[in-house]
Amino acid sequence: MLLDRDGLKADLYRRTVGHNESHVLVPLADIEATLAARAGNRGIGVEVANTTKVADLAPHLDSLALIAIAFPSFSDGRGFSIAKSLRNAGFRGTLRAVGPLIADQFAYALACGFDEVELPAESAARQPIEIWLAAARAFRATYQRNHNPAGASILDRRWAAKLGAAKLGAAE
Amino acid sequence: MYRYDEFDEAFVRDRVAQFRTQVERRLSGALTDDEFKPLRLKNGVYLQLHAYMLRIAVPYGTLSSRQLRQLALIGEKYDRGYGHFTTRQNLQFNWPKLRDVPEILDLLADVEMHCIQTSGNCIRNVTADQFAGVAADEVEDPRPVAELIRQWSSLHPEFDYLPRKFKIAVTGAQHDRAAILAHDIGLRVVMNAAGEIGYELMVGGGLGRTPMIGKVVREFVPKDQLLTYLEALMRVYNLEGRRDNKYKARVKILVHEIGIEEFRARVEAEFAMLDGPSIPADTEELARITAYFAPPAYEKLPAIIPAFEAAKRANPAFAAWVESNTFPHRAPGYTALTISLKPIGKAPGDATSEQMRVVADLAERYSHAEIRVTHHQNLVLPHVKQADIFALWQALGEAGLAEANVGLITDIISCPGLDYCALATARSIPIAQSLQKRFADLSRQRDIGPLNVKISGCINACGHHHVGHIGILGLEKRGEESYQITLGGDATENAAIGEILGPGIVAEEVPAAIERLVGVYLAHRKDGETFIEAVRRLGLAPFKAAFLQEAADAA
């Protein structure tokens, strides 16, 4: 099952070592060959373990359409930091979390820069899409400025509320 | 004290609603038991030996009278009429039912409290000097930065599935009363040469199986860069901390394995990448929080109150209590008062709902409705007028709360041990009780002077035995409880790990063995020298000899 913040989505990517198809997802070892074989480099994704160093991906960030990061178990949170680091390094393509995450981690994954989650069938069978969408909305706002869109964190909202109140006071 | 605004309130309410759905999803089978476990732990719900246990966060150990009354109510309604204050300044209830937990969380939210991240592999409740804002040796009150860290670390999207738990302690004082060197991160408010206030950060302290003293990772972090620096440090730990073995997963092991220089270099490299225009300036938020911690309106009082001095002269028991249980307040005529939760023969750190109400009422009447919890498992009324102390002492006495033993040999830190805990290998509370009985005579305790005894019922060291002047570790050997005695530990700025004196002894032998150690001190001490000072001067040898002699005599 593949989902993003809007719901279920079709998976266009195929895990393959073939270089000629569109939307391929290849292992890190094959990335240079895949990129070299493809003009325009469109629709190429790489799938990496959560022990991969961001520095090893850095040369390819502009060429990759998707980076899939493995979560070997839901309790191993390394993928969250890798995603955040990739966003900090300027990666603008799609970030996918692959593995048995739980719905309560969906908001975290989105906040760290993931766009989508690919679940194994067993987890998906227990946790239908409605649970994921509800879990993503569980909190009206959270505190972290660096992990929220600009203006969305509680700290920013507080500040906005204060400025708004001051404006209102000035108008009266 | 900090007060929730509409956003903090919405946040804890959403958290309670979330936990309700998590329990429902566990019951429906949407979540497996393995998946539910970290979720319940991050709401403070443990499965213990006989029942569930609920751990409530008391951020940086600060409580209002209103909050303490609510805890009393919860203890009465959902537990057995008492609660247990812990070494991390939290409160635990030992007998709640799982189905009642969401309701308890509602009641906590009503008084701006929660159980968020009191367990699990995440950043735990931040602890602080219990005399924050009161002590004279303070650069700055550390509670505002503790609150800033509390907010920042609450449900941090990136750092909620760490390799292992992560504990942060803060102090603003020269003298360390928060054991910051025994925490994953210790933070000290400092002033640099330019007169700017910032933070010194220590990393990699911790107790448990592999006790370590924290090391300085950065001498000065400017105020507005703290959260960014913490983000860099936590990212390094999240990515590099070991996940192959839970006993090697704390940050102290990473720091130990790669060395503090390499660890520092990695954090600095990450921090340098974060440096830039995207970095938030948290100074406004810190200023907003700081306003809540403005000192109460103290009366202008003389430093010496004749009636108080007269009461001490007239009543030696009162004078003794004042001597051990009061701490100098920076405002003239005021005192910070420690209420011992270590009456002889009771479980250290326990308070009944009735006692909680008494303390809440007294705080309201005499201490600006404020209470602190200490990591020594006692309570503090931080702002008491000296003229009120005598009346307070009498009222505490009626509630069984006037034990004059703060800092003395019977003021024992103890984990719950085998009486409650699923991890324990031996009993702790009965050992504490037997020692208290052995040393019950107050004049003898006062003669012995300051002495920290700390007891853990297993190697996980929740009772901080490694940093006790005398540490007692309960183990299991061939089906029998066996107690290992350590000497010379220290949890302050002189932090040290105690050394083992000899082979383990049985429970019945513990009081006599401790008595022998005290005997060595009394025989060798110089004028005004405390127990730990004497241990440092004399070294282990004479104590070891006495300990082994005792073991030989007992055999």
XYZ file of C-alpha atoms in Angstrom:
727
model
C 0.000 0.000 0.000
C 1.310 3.423 -0.941
C -0.138 6.535 0.624
C 0.528 10.207 0.948
C -1.121 13.042 2.848
C -4.126 12.931 0.484
C -4.763 9.202 0.672
C -3.955 6.080 -1.308
C -1.937 6.446 -4.457
C -0.801 4.265 -7.301
C 2.827 3.270 -7.273
C 4.378 4.257 -10.616
C 7.807 3.012 -9.655
C 9.104 -0.459 -10.362
C 11.980 -2.060 -8.530
C 14.202 -3.104 -11.390
C 17.748 -3.094 -12.620
C 16.605 -2.392 -16.198
C 17.680 1.000 -17.403
C 15.105 1.687 -20.037
C 11.813 1.738 -18.285
C 10.180 4.835 -16.864
C 9.978 5.266 -13.062
C 12.562 2.786 -11.907
C 13.642 2.267 -8.338
C 17.178 0.924 -8.146
C 19.574 0.136 -5.326
C 22.312 2.618 -4.459
C 24.970 0.404 -6.074
C 23.262 0.752 -9.456
C 22.564 4.432 -9.355
C 25.555 5.652 -11.327
C 25.020 3.146 -14.119
C 21.314 3.906 -14.243
C 21.853 7.642 -14.417
C 24.558 7.239 -17.069
C 22.304 5.101 -19.260
C 19.398 7.488 -19.209
C 19.228 10.786 -21.028
C 17.326 13.424 -19.080
C 17.421 11.301 -15.962
C 13.664 11.441 -15.524
C 11.802 9.186 -13.179
C 14.792 7.585 -11.544
C 14.539 6.621 -7.928
C 16.990 5.071 -5.524
C 16.204 2.848 -2.575
C 18.597 2.989 0.360
C 19.113 1.385 3.723
C 18.810 3.596 6.806
C 22.536 3.239 7.366
C 23.309 5.131 4.171
C 25.230 8.376 4.622
C 23.656 11.473 3.175
C 27.075 12.335 1.778
C 26.889 9.249 -0.484
C 23.660 10.523 -2.012
C 24.695 14.155 -2.211
C 26.238 14.033 -5.733
C 22.956 12.682 -7.177
C 20.367 14.826 -5.435
C 19.614 16.930 -8.511
C 19.272 13.887 -10.751
C 16.973 11.780 -8.613
C 13.202 11.989 -8.762
C 12.675 9.829 -5.701
C 14.624 8.537 -2.732
C 13.098 5.617 -0.838
C 14.438 5.067 2.684
C 13.984 1.713 4.349
C 12.565 1.406 7.862
C 13.587 -2.122 8.927
C 11.200 -1.768 11.868
C 8.892 1.001 13.008
C 10.957 1.536 16.144
C 14.141 2.375 14.221
C 13.946 6.143 13.750
C 17.076 6.697 11.673
C 15.016 7.232 8.529
C 13.477 10.376 10.011
C 16.904 11.979 10.397
C 18.023 10.878 6.933
C 14.931 12.441 5.394
C 15.436 15.684 7.293
C 19.115 15.757 6.326
C 18.254 15.221 2.657
C 15.794 18.101 2.775
C 18.403 20.241 4.543
C 20.845 19.312 1.767
C 18.383 20.652 -0.787
C 16.724 17.512 -2.152
C 13.407 18.514 -3.772
C 12.263 15.202 -5.228
C 9.900 12.722 -3.618
C 10.887 11.084 -0.335
C 9.352 7.720 0.429
C 9.434 5.792 3.695
C 9.394 2.055 3.048
C 8.604 -0.364 5.826
C 6.230 -1.344 8.651
C 5.572 2.146 10.001
C 2.555 2.724 12.190
C -0.100 5.348 11.561
C 1.021 7.354 14.597
C 4.308 7.997 12.810
C 2.686 9.439 9.697
C 2.721 13.020 10.950
C 6.358 12.594 11.997
C 7.307 11.258 8.575
C 5.607 14.182 6.841
C 7.226 16.671 9.233
C 10.669 15.251 8.520
C 10.208 15.720 4.790
C 8.708 12.446 3.581
C 5.970 12.671 0.971
C 4.729 9.107 1.003
C 4.795 5.811 2.877
C 4.985 2.358 1.325
C 3.638 -0.241 3.701
C 4.044 -4.012 3.632
C 0.759 -5.873 3.100
C 0.584 -7.166 6.682
C 0.681 -3.676 8.247
C -1.639 -2.267 5.584
C -4.218 -4.960 6.283
C -4.424 -3.929 9.937
C -4.217 -0.180 9.396
C -6.560 1.030 6.662
C -6.020 4.418 5.028
C -8.638 6.192 7.197
C -6.509 5.519 10.279
C -3.503 7.102 8.611
C -5.335 10.201 7.509
C -6.868 10.651 10.964
C -3.503 10.103 12.656
C -1.911 12.779 10.483
C -4.474 15.251 11.841
C -4.245 14.192 15.502
C -2.602 17.451 16.582
C -3.864 20.900 15.708
C -0.302 22.191 16.011
C 3.101 21.116 17.333
C 6.076 23.025 18.698
C 9.027 22.458 16.382
C 9.793 25.379 14.108
C 12.319 23.472 12.046
C 9.899 20.617 11.393
C 6.789 22.553 10.496
C 5.971 24.675 7.446
C 6.739 28.346 8.024
C 4.144 29.883 10.311
C 2.560 26.566 11.331
C 4.360 25.720 14.565
C 2.892 26.634 17.922
C 5.728 29.119 18.426
C 4.865 30.911 15.196
C 1.133 30.833 15.880
C 1.685 32.311 19.301
C 3.657 35.113 17.790
C 1.050 35.702 15.103
C -1.727 35.718 17.704
C 0.187 38.273 19.741
C 0.768 40.499 16.712
C -2.879 40.118 15.712
C -4.016 41.124 19.185
C -1.667 44.104 19.143
C -3.045 45.183 15.740
C -6.589 44.834 16.998
C -5.704 46.928 20.025
C -4.159 49.593 17.826
C -7.257 49.682 15.588
C -9.515 50.257 18.551
C 5.285 29.318 37.262
C 4.655 28.523 33.647
C 1.004 28.608 32.590
C -0.423 26.971 29.474
C -1.781 29.209 26.771
C -4.485 28.077 24.322
C -1.870 26.273 22.203
C -0.320 24.273 25.060
C -3.825 23.403 26.236
C -4.907 22.215 22.773
C -1.709 20.183 22.525
C -2.242 18.152 25.713
C -5.954 17.695 24.931
C -5.046 16.367 21.477
C -2.546 14.059 23.126
C -5.219 12.563 25.391
C -7.544 12.068 22.421
C -4.699 10.429 20.528
C -4.018 8.008 23.376
C -7.714 7.058 23.447
C -7.553 6.117 19.758
C -4.339 4.193 20.379
C -5.985 2.113 23.117
C -8.987 1.528 20.835
C -6.724 0.473 17.974
C -4.881 -1.916 20.253
C -8.202 -3.455 21.294
C -9.418 -3.690 17.692
C -6.172 -5.338 16.616
C -5.116 -2.486 14.302
C -2.028 -2.205 16.464
C -0.082 -5.245 17.610
C 1.146 -5.458 21.183
C 4.683 -4.674 19.993
C 3.430 -1.582 18.200
C 1.291 -0.417 21.106
C 4.046 -0.827 23.698
C 6.155 2.247 22.804
C 2.975 4.289 22.415
C 1.809 3.484 25.933
C 5.311 3.961 27.321
C 5.480 7.431 25.793
C 2.336 8.154 27.777
C 3.961 6.926 30.960
C 2.136 3.569 31.138
C 4.373 0.686 32.230
C 3.426 -2.897 32.819
C 4.896 -3.729 36.230
C 5.138 -6.805 38.380
C 1.601 -6.739 39.765
C -0.160 -4.021 37.787
C 0.203 -1.109 35.414
C 2.192 1.871 36.615
C 1.570 5.423 35.460
C 4.381 7.971 35.512
C 3.306 11.589 35.482
C 5.665 14.307 34.298
C 6.482 17.065 36.746
C 8.436 19.304 34.368
C 11.665 20.468 36.043
C 10.132 19.416 39.354
C 7.763 22.362 39.700
C 4.189 21.923 40.937
C 1.418 24.292 41.974
C -0.890 23.647 44.923
C -3.716 23.112 42.460
C -1.725 20.472 40.602
C -0.683 18.664 43.772
C -4.322 18.541 44.913
C -5.269 17.001 41.591
C -2.560 14.357 42.047
C -3.982 13.654 45.508
C -7.424 13.197 43.960
C -6.100 10.861 41.272
C -4.277 8.839 43.924
C -7.472 8.443 45.872
C -9.815 7.768 42.989
C -7.659 5.564 40.771
C -4.897 4.249 43.017
C -4.564 3.177 46.627
C -4.410 6.639 48.138
C -0.739 7.338 47.665
C 1.842 8.180 45.032
C 5.590 7.830 44.696
C 7.953 10.710 43.860
C 10.889 9.571 41.739
C 14.546 10.468 41.212
C 13.526 12.211 38.008
C 11.197 14.541 39.910
C 8.151 12.730 38.549
C 5.223 11.092 40.315
C 4.288 7.455 39.858
C 1.063 5.694 40.639
C 1.536 1.986 41.124
C -1.974 0.614 40.854
C -4.007 2.332 38.117
C -6.109 0.288 35.698
C -5.325 0.594 31.995
C -8.943 1.433 31.196
C -8.793 4.393 33.598
C -5.659 5.903 32.078
C -7.387 8.143 29.484
C -9.600 9.553 32.247
C -6.552 10.202 34.428
C -4.900 11.966 31.493
C -8.008 14.162 31.193
C -7.758 15.082 34.871
C -4.086 15.901 34.419
C -4.801 18.064 31.373
C -7.321 19.973 33.509
C -4.403 21.199 35.618
C -1.874 21.644 32.785
C -0.128 18.325 33.307
C 0.572 15.232 31.233
C 2.530 11.973 31.028
C 4.194 12.745 27.713
C 7.571 11.070 27.249
C 7.982 9.911 30.826
C 9.157 6.632 29.338
C 10.221 5.201 25.985
C 13.166 5.804 23.665
C 12.695 9.536 23.416
C 13.714 12.737 25.150
C 12.372 12.391 28.669
C 10.975 14.940 31.067
C 13.592 17.644 31.696
C 14.800 17.851 35.294
C 16.300 20.830 37.134
C 17.817 22.137 40.333
C 15.025 22.091 42.924
C 16.202 25.492 44.187
C 16.003 27.129 40.759
C 15.141 30.804 41.074
C 15.851 30.661 44.805
C 19.525 29.772 45.214
C 22.023 32.562 45.696
C 24.719 30.814 43.620
C 22.737 31.034 40.397
C 23.787 32.749 37.156
C 20.197 32.604 35.976
C 17.007 30.669 36.709
C 17.237 27.499 34.554
C 13.480 26.856 34.454
C 12.736 28.992 31.374
C 15.250 27.073 29.281
C 13.941 23.817 30.761
C 10.434 24.780 29.628
C 11.740 25.745 26.185
C 13.356 22.298 25.917
C 10.182 20.638 27.195
C 8.172 22.214 24.400
C 10.785 21.601 21.725
C 11.252 17.946 22.713
C 7.521 17.163 23.032
C 6.558 14.873 20.151
C 9.655 15.885 18.214
C 9.015 14.286 14.806
C 12.640 13.347 14.312
C 13.639 12.295 17.806
C 10.767 10.184 19.116
C 12.258 6.843 18.002
C 15.801 7.194 19.298
C 18.163 4.266 19.940
C 17.351 4.587 23.658
C 15.964 6.945 26.291
C 17.489 10.398 26.537
C 17.573 12.433 29.737
C 18.342 16.128 30.051
C 19.008 17.963 33.329
C 19.598 21.684 33.767
C 21.049 23.932 36.429
C 21.801 27.607 36.625
C 23.961 27.315 39.725
C 27.621 26.756 40.571
C 26.807 23.895 42.913
C 25.165 21.061 41.003
C 22.014 19.860 42.732
C 20.517 18.342 39.569
C 23.155 15.630 38.952
C 23.725 17.042 35.475
C 26.886 14.950 34.985
C 24.826 11.785 35.340
C 22.525 12.673 32.423
C 22.674 12.150 28.659
C 22.846 15.924 28.416
C 23.679 18.177 31.326
C 23.119 21.860 30.738
C 24.547 24.605 32.904
C 23.678 28.262 32.493
C 26.963 30.166 32.343
C 28.287 33.638 31.618
C 31.141 34.019 29.145
C 34.041 36.484 29.247
C 31.985 39.014 27.301
C 29.292 38.923 29.980
C 26.780 37.103 27.771
C 24.654 34.360 29.215
C 24.588 31.026 27.435
C 24.890 27.329 28.132
C 27.664 24.879 28.832
C 26.684 21.427 27.561
C 27.852 18.107 28.951
C 27.075 14.883 27.122
C 27.317 11.170 27.752
C 26.721 10.934 31.468
C 24.488 8.195 32.756
C 24.163 5.403 35.262
C 22.733 1.986 34.455
C 25.017 -0.937 33.679
C 27.832 1.221 32.391
C 28.031 4.304 34.584
C 29.756 7.306 33.029
C 30.348 10.906 33.965
C 29.306 13.473 31.359
C 31.963 15.262 29.323
C 31.917 18.826 28.081
C 30.859 18.874 24.435
C 30.675 22.654 24.175
C 31.683 25.284 26.677
C 29.376 27.979 25.425
C 26.254 27.769 23.304
C 24.664 31.195 22.777
C 21.082 31.359 23.987
C 19.464 31.797 20.586
C 21.352 28.799 19.166
C 20.540 26.230 21.836
C 17.714 24.416 20.063
C 19.703 24.329 16.845
C 22.679 22.874 18.677
C 20.460 20.317 20.390
C 18.970 19.409 17.018
C 22.453 18.800 15.618
C 23.472 16.716 18.621
C 20.299 14.648 18.622
C 20.615 14.021 14.878
C 24.131 12.661 15.323
C 22.919 10.399 18.125
C 19.809 9.272 16.241
C 21.877 8.310 13.213
C 25.013 6.977 14.908
C 23.861 5.596 18.249
C 24.004 1.821 18.423
C 20.800 -0.060 17.795
C 22.193 -3.580 17.805
C 22.219 -3.931 21.592
C 19.893 -2.037 23.913
C 22.521 -2.047 26.656
C 24.936 -0.183 24.394
C 22.428 2.190 22.869
C 22.679 5.207 25.167
C 24.603 8.216 23.897
C 27.250 7.637 26.582
C 28.357 4.480 24.729
C 28.619 6.332 21.406
C 30.668 9.078 23.077
C 32.821 6.463 24.776
C 33.387 4.433 21.591
C 34.241 7.264 19.209
C 35.672 9.629 21.852
C 34.390 13.030 22.893
C 36.578 14.835 20.321
C 35.121 12.882 17.412
C 31.612 13.196 18.798
C 32.080 16.942 19.150
C 33.442 17.190 15.601
C 30.396 15.389 14.185
C 27.978 17.571 16.122
C 29.817 20.732 15.107
C 29.792 19.656 11.448
C 26.042 19.093 11.595
C 25.553 22.350 13.487
C 27.575 24.264 10.877
C 25.291 22.947 8.133
C 22.240 24.146 10.034
C 23.728 27.573 10.591
C 22.089 30.028 8.285
C 19.016 32.101 7.632
C 16.626 29.178 8.145
C 17.588 28.942 11.808
C 14.847 30.140 14.108
C 15.594 32.779 16.664
C 14.010 31.461 19.825
C 14.791 34.513 21.873
C 11.230 35.886 21.784
C 9.839 32.557 22.905
C 12.406 32.305 25.693
C 11.532 35.845 26.789
C 7.826 34.977 26.786
C 8.479 31.899 28.933
C 10.855 33.750 31.246
C 8.134 36.244 32.155
C 6.195 33.389 33.803
C 9.104 32.686 36.125
C 9.405 36.199 37.481
C 10.021 35.910 41.225
C 6.950 36.344 43.426
C 6.499 39.692 45.149
C 8.676 39.188 48.209
C 8.076 41.354 51.238
C 10.957 43.516 52.372
C 12.094 41.647 55.453
C 15.055 41.843 57.778
C 17.603 39.066 57.372
C 17.221 38.046 61.034
C 13.773 37.456 62.494
C 13.966 37.573 66.328
C 10.841 35.425 66.905
C 12.239 32.695 64.642
C 15.584 32.746 66.450
C 13.782 32.577 69.795
C 11.681 29.608 68.650
C 14.834 27.716 67.710
C 16.421 28.428 71.084
C 13.300 27.324 72.916
C 12.773 24.148 70.950
C 15.795 21.969 70.103
C 13.758 19.598 67.906
C 12.630 22.551 65.832
C 16.187 23.884 65.664
C 17.449 20.500 64.457
C 14.805 20.370 61.766
C 15.612 23.911 60.644
C 19.281 23.032 60.451
C 18.836 20.052 58.153
C 15.708 20.983 56.183
C 16.201 24.625 55.241
C 18.183 26.170 52.423
C 19.226 29.838 52.195
C 16.937 31.919 50.017
C 18.250 34.817 47.991
C 15.531 37.103 49.370
C 16.271 38.338 52.928
C 13.952 36.881 55.575
C 12.910 33.968 53.344
C 13.901 30.305 53.311
C 13.470 27.340 50.991
C 12.175 24.452 53.031
C 12.610 20.780 52.247
C 9.882 18.403 53.392
C 11.396 14.975 53.907
C 9.485 12.094 52.347
C 11.780 9.728 54.239
C 10.145 9.212 57.616
C 11.803 6.291 59.383
C 10.439 2.975 58.179
C 8.360 4.241 55.233
C 8.996 3.735 51.516
C 11.293 6.582 50.396
C 9.477 9.099 48.223
C 5.942 7.938 48.998
C 3.264 10.449 49.935
C -0.372 9.756 50.738
C -3.141 11.755 49.107
C -3.831 13.268 52.511
C -0.197 14.366 52.835
C -0.259 15.820 49.323
C -3.270 17.920 50.306
C -1.578 19.096 53.475
C 1.496 20.157 51.485
C -0.686 21.841 48.838
C -2.544 23.810 51.516
C 0.650 24.811 53.308
C 2.251 25.882 50.032
C -0.768 28.015 49.291
C -0.653 29.599 52.696
C 3.101 30.007 53.097
C 4.928 29.563 49.778
C 3.100 31.349 46.959
C 1.266 28.089 46.112
C 4.441 26.574 44.750
C 6.068 23.189 45.440
C 9.198 21.574 44.032
C 10.047 17.897 43.761
C 13.715 17.023 44.336
C 15.676 14.250 42.676
C 16.317 13.066 46.231
C 12.582 12.233 46.334
C 11.640 15.007 48.731
C 9.408 18.081 48.364
C 10.365 21.726 48.701
C 8.386 24.806 49.660
C 10.590 27.355 47.909
C 9.494 30.714 49.318
C 8.744 30.576 53.041
C 9.002 33.573 55.347
C 11.183 32.753 58.323
C 8.480 34.088 60.604
C 6.172 31.323 59.327
C 8.539 28.395 59.677
C 7.561 27.426 63.208
C 3.842 27.229 62.387
C 4.686 25.292 59.247
C 6.816 22.829 61.174
C 3.968 22.153 63.582
C 1.491 21.623 60.762
C 3.902 19.281 58.958
C 4.443 17.343 62.178
C 0.730 16.612 62.449
C 0.845 15.117 58.938
C 3.933 12.997 59.687
C 6.049 15.194 57.436
C 8.488 16.813 59.868
C 11.356 14.319 59.690
C 14.567 16.291 60.328
C 16.809 14.159 58.132
C 17.365 16.006 54.847
C 20.841 15.180 53.545
C 21.489 12.774 56.437
C 22.045 9.025 56.379
C 18.318 8.143 56.550
C 17.447 10.483 53.635
C 17.883 7.509 51.334
C 17.228 7.437 47.607
C 15.707 4.119 46.676
C 14.091 2.672 43.591
C 10.855 0.681 44.071
C 12.783 -2.585 43.690
C 11.346 -6.067 43.696
C 8.271 -4.973 45.641
C 6.926 -3.343 42.466
C 9.297 -3.440 39.544
C 9.367 -6.064 36.796
C 13.073 -5.481 36.143
C 14.268 -5.671 39.740
C 16.520 -8.493 40.901
C 16.278 -7.662 44.605
C 14.256 -5.633 47.095
C 15.219 -2.014 47.728
C 12.590 -0.475 49.977
C 13.062 -3.002 52.835
C 16.808 -2.338 52.734
C 16.172 1.396 53.042
C 13.777 0.737 55.908
C 16.227 -1.480 57.782
C 18.950 1.159 57.452
C 16.585 3.885 58.610
C 15.731 1.828 61.667
C 19.403 1.157 62.427
C 20.212 4.877 62.262
C 16.871 6.196 63.570
C 18.473 8.126 66.457
C 18.511 11.693 65.175
C 21.373 12.928 67.316
C 23.523 10.135 65.923
C 22.464 11.012 62.378
C 23.362 14.635 63.000
C 26.720 13.619 64.414
C 27.437 11.577 61.268
C 26.409 14.536 59.132
C 25.760 14.727 55.380
C 25.764 11.264 53.837
C 23.900 10.118 50.730
C 22.887 6.466 50.672
C 21.401 5.347 47.350
C 19.849 1.954 46.687
C 19.023 0.272 43.373
C 17.254 -3.068 43.107
C 18.960 -3.978 39.847
C 21.775 -3.057 37.532
C 19.661 -0.440 35.733
C 20.496 1.855 38.664
C 17.256 3.840 39.006
C 18.265 4.411 42.639
C 21.500 6.111 41.450
C 23.659 3.826 43.619
C 26.754 4.576 41.492
C 26.731 8.193 42.672
C 25.783 7.554 46.294
C 28.444 8.298 48.893
C 27.433 4.806 49.869
C 25.747 2.869 47.079
C 23.832 -0.356 47.496
C 23.039 -2.528 44.489
C 20.673 -5.464 44.874
C 21.436 -8.450 42.656
C 20.319 -12.026 42.475
C 22.877 -14.740 43.037
C 21.819 -18.361 42.817
C 18.255 -17.474 43.749
C 19.289 -15.307 46.715
C 19.309 -11.546 47.009
C 22.835 -10.244 47.249
C 23.846 -6.638 47.884
C 26.953 -5.043 46.487
C 28.252 -2.021 48.390
C 30.038 0.845 46.653
C 31.816 3.805 48.200
C 32.824 7.275 47.084
C 30.186 8.082 44.504
C 29.126 11.688 44.109
C 26.303 13.246 42.048
C 27.400 16.885 42.271
C 29.921 18.988 40.342
C 32.553 16.647 41.872
C 30.812 13.737 40.172
C 32.372 10.329 40.747
C 31.348 6.703 40.341
C 31.547 4.702 43.554
C 33.913 1.754 43.803
C 32.917 -1.742 44.878
C 34.135 -2.651 48.370
C 33.974 -6.416 48.151
C 31.769 -9.421 47.545
C 27.993 -9.094 47.827
C 26.316 -9.572 51.208
C 22.845 -10.703 52.208
C 20.106 -8.250 53.149
C 20.400 -8.884 56.889
C 24.073 -7.940 56.855
C 23.611 -4.583 55.117
C 22.905 -2.387 58.179
C 25.923 -3.705 60.110
C 28.188 -3.287 57.084
C 27.085 0.322 56.609
C 27.595 0.905 60.309
C 31.202 -0.292 59.982
C 31.825 2.176 57.135
C 30.368 4.996 59.185
C 32.576 3.849 62.056
C 35.722 4.247 59.949
C 34.658 7.769 59.079
C 33.907 8.716 62.677
C 37.251 7.341 63.807
C 39.291 9.160 61.169
C 37.463 12.378 60.407
C 39.100 15.730 60.926
C 37.248 18.770 62.211
C 34.323 19.656 59.962
C 35.169 16.989 57.416
C 32.110 15.322 55.874
C 31.865 11.620 55.071
C 32.574 12.037 51.359
C 35.473 14.414 52.033
C 36.990 11.861 54.380
C 36.551 9.102 51.784
C 38.357 11.250 49.224
C 41.223 11.955 51.622
C 41.576 8.463 53.079
C 40.953 6.466 49.944
C 39.144 3.160 49.789
C 41.569 1.035 51.828
C 40.456 1.566 55.447
C 36.796 1.272 54.468
C 37.462 -1.842 52.456
C 39.295 -3.433 55.364
C 36.413 -2.713 57.736
C 33.903 -3.992 55.212
C 35.767 -7.252 54.684
C 36.200 -7.664 58.447
C 32.452 -7.265 58.888
C 31.800 -9.825 56.167
C 34.243 -12.227 57.842
C 32.627 -11.707 61.256
C 29.171 -12.278 59.813
C 30.184 -15.508 58.090
